[in-house]
Amino acid sequence: MIQLIRSNDPVLMSFAVSVLRDAGIEHTLADANISVIDGSIGAVQSRILVAEYQYDEAVRLLSDAGVAV
């Protein structure tokens, strides 16, 4: 899997996951709960990972949805 997005914005990450899920893009949301460990200071960003063969399609979908990738 390859990194598609990295952000501390939970709304952006939720929206991106929703777009990918609706399109059937295989993805993983990594480090989403790490803020519990780091005390919610936002030092570690969440990441969305996608399968390499779906990366270009995922970038296109998110770009079309207004998400900068």
PDB file of C-alpha atoms in Angstrom:
ATOM      1  CA  MET A   1       0.000   0.000   0.000  1.00  0.00           C
ATOM      2  CA  ILE A   2       1.091   3.547  -0.726  1.00  0.00           C
ATOM      3  CA  GLN A   3       0.325   6.789   1.131  1.00  0.00           C
ATOM      4  CA  LEU A   4      -2.369   8.893  -0.484  1.00  0.00           C
ATOM      5  CA  ILE A   5      -3.044  11.585   2.148  1.00  0.00           C
ATOM      6  CA  ARG A   6      -1.518  12.633   5.487  1.00  0.00           C
ATOM      7  CA  SER A   7      -3.410  15.080   7.701  1.00  0.00           C
ATOM      8  CA  ASN A   8      -4.439  16.041  11.241  1.00  0.00           C
ATOM      9  CA  ASP A   9      -7.886  17.118   9.996  1.00  0.00           C
ATOM     10  CA  PRO A  10     -10.421  14.431  11.013  1.00  0.00           C
ATOM     11  CA  VAL A  11     -13.141  15.929   8.804  1.00  0.00           C
ATOM     12  CA  LEU A  12     -10.915  15.795   5.725  1.00  0.00           C
ATOM     13  CA  MET A  13      -9.869  12.236   6.498  1.00  0.00           C
ATOM     14  CA  SER A  14     -13.459  11.123   7.069  1.00  0.00           C
ATOM     15  CA  PHE A  15     -14.566  12.721   3.802  1.00  0.00           C
ATOM     16  CA  ALA A  16     -11.693  11.145   1.861  1.00  0.00           C
ATOM     17  CA  VAL A  17     -12.424   7.707   3.338  1.00  0.00           C
ATOM     18  CA  SER A  18     -16.083   8.117   2.391  1.00  0.00           C
ATOM     19  CA  VAL A  19     -15.217   9.015  -1.218  1.00  0.00           C
ATOM     20  CA  LEU A  20     -12.852   6.049  -1.506  1.00  0.00           C
ATOM     21  CA  ARG A  21     -15.303   3.638   0.113  1.00  0.00           C
ATOM     22  CA  ASP A  22     -18.146   4.718  -2.180  1.00  0.00           C
ATOM     23  CA  ALA A  23     -15.896   4.166  -5.214  1.00  0.00           C
ATOM     24  CA  GLY A  24     -14.770   0.739  -4.028  1.00  0.00           C
ATOM     25  CA  ILE A  25     -11.140   1.789  -3.629  1.00  0.00           C
ATOM     26  CA  GLU A  26      -9.210  -0.494  -1.284  1.00  0.00           C
ATOM     27  CA  HIS A  27      -7.792   1.685   1.509  1.00  0.00           C
ATOM     28  CA  THR A  28      -6.554   1.740   5.093  1.00  0.00           C
ATOM     29  CA  LEU A  29      -6.824   4.592   7.577  1.00  0.00           C
ATOM     30  CA  ALA A  30      -3.595   4.439   9.578  1.00  0.00           C
ATOM     31  CA  ASP A  31      -2.678   6.231  12.813  1.00  0.00           C
ATOM     32  CA  ALA A  32      -6.226   7.558  13.304  1.00  0.00           C
ATOM     33  CA  ASN A  33      -6.260   6.828  17.030  1.00  0.00           C
ATOM     34  CA  ILE A  34      -2.661   7.749  17.802  1.00  0.00           C
ATOM     35  CA  SER A  35      -3.750  11.100  19.285  1.00  0.00           C
ATOM     36  CA  VAL A  36      -4.976   9.174  22.338  1.00  0.00           C
ATOM     37  CA  ILE A  37      -1.383   8.144  22.944  1.00  0.00           C
ATOM     38  CA  ASP A  38       0.257  11.499  22.159  1.00  0.00           C
ATOM     39  CA  GLY A  39      -2.189  13.475  24.308  1.00  0.00           C
ATOM     40  CA  SER A  40      -4.153  14.991  21.398  1.00  0.00           C
ATOM     41  CA  ILE A  41      -1.368  17.413  20.484  1.00  0.00           C
ATOM     42  CA  GLY A  42      -1.526  16.381  16.841  1.00  0.00           C
ATOM     43  CA  ALA A  43       2.128  15.430  16.562  1.00  0.00           C
ATOM     44  CA  VAL A  44       1.310  12.338  14.509  1.00  0.00           C
ATOM     45  CA  GLN A  45      -0.854  12.760  11.439  1.00  0.00           C
ATOM     46  CA  SER A  46      -3.382  10.201  10.225  1.00  0.00           C
ATOM     47  CA  ARG A  47      -2.661   8.618   6.855  1.00  0.00           C
ATOM     48  CA  ILE A  48      -4.790   7.062   4.162  1.00  0.00           C
ATOM     49  CA  LEU A  49      -3.069   4.255   2.320  1.00  0.00           C
ATOM     50  CA  VAL A  50      -4.317   2.750  -0.948  1.00  0.00           C
ATOM     51  CA  ALA A  51      -3.301  -0.209  -3.044  1.00  0.00           C
ATOM     52  CA  GLU A  52      -0.649   0.810  -5.570  1.00  0.00           C
ATOM     53  CA  TYR A  53      -2.734  -0.348  -8.529  1.00  0.00           C
ATOM     54  CA  GLN A  54      -5.588   1.969  -7.421  1.00  0.00           C
ATOM     55  CA  TYR A  55      -3.469   5.016  -6.542  1.00  0.00           C
ATOM     56  CA  ASP A  56      -4.065   6.961  -9.781  1.00  0.00           C
ATOM     57  CA  GLU A  57      -7.812   6.380  -9.621  1.00  0.00           C
ATOM     58  CA  ALA A  58      -7.889   7.427  -5.951  1.00  0.00           C
ATOM     59  CA  VAL A  59      -6.000  10.645  -6.727  1.00  0.00           C
ATOM     60  CA  ARG A  60      -8.412  11.425  -9.563  1.00  0.00           C
ATOM     61  CA  LEU A  61     -11.490  10.771  -7.404  1.00  0.00           C
ATOM     62  CA  LEU A  62     -10.269  12.921  -4.539  1.00  0.00           C
ATOM     63  CA  SER A  63      -9.149  15.706  -6.867  1.00  0.00           C
ATOM     64  CA  ASP A  64     -12.583  15.688  -8.481  1.00  0.00           C
ATOM     65  CA  ALA A  65     -14.098  15.909  -4.977  1.00  0.00           C
ATOM     66  CA  GLY A  66     -11.988  18.979  -4.177  1.00  0.00           C
ATOM     67  CA  VAL A  67      -9.382  17.295  -1.972  1.00  0.00           C
ATOM     68  CA  ALA A  68      -5.779  18.322  -2.636  1.00  0.00           C
ATOM     69  CA  VAL A  69      -3.648  15.204  -2.918  1.00  0.00           C
TER      70      VAL A  69
END
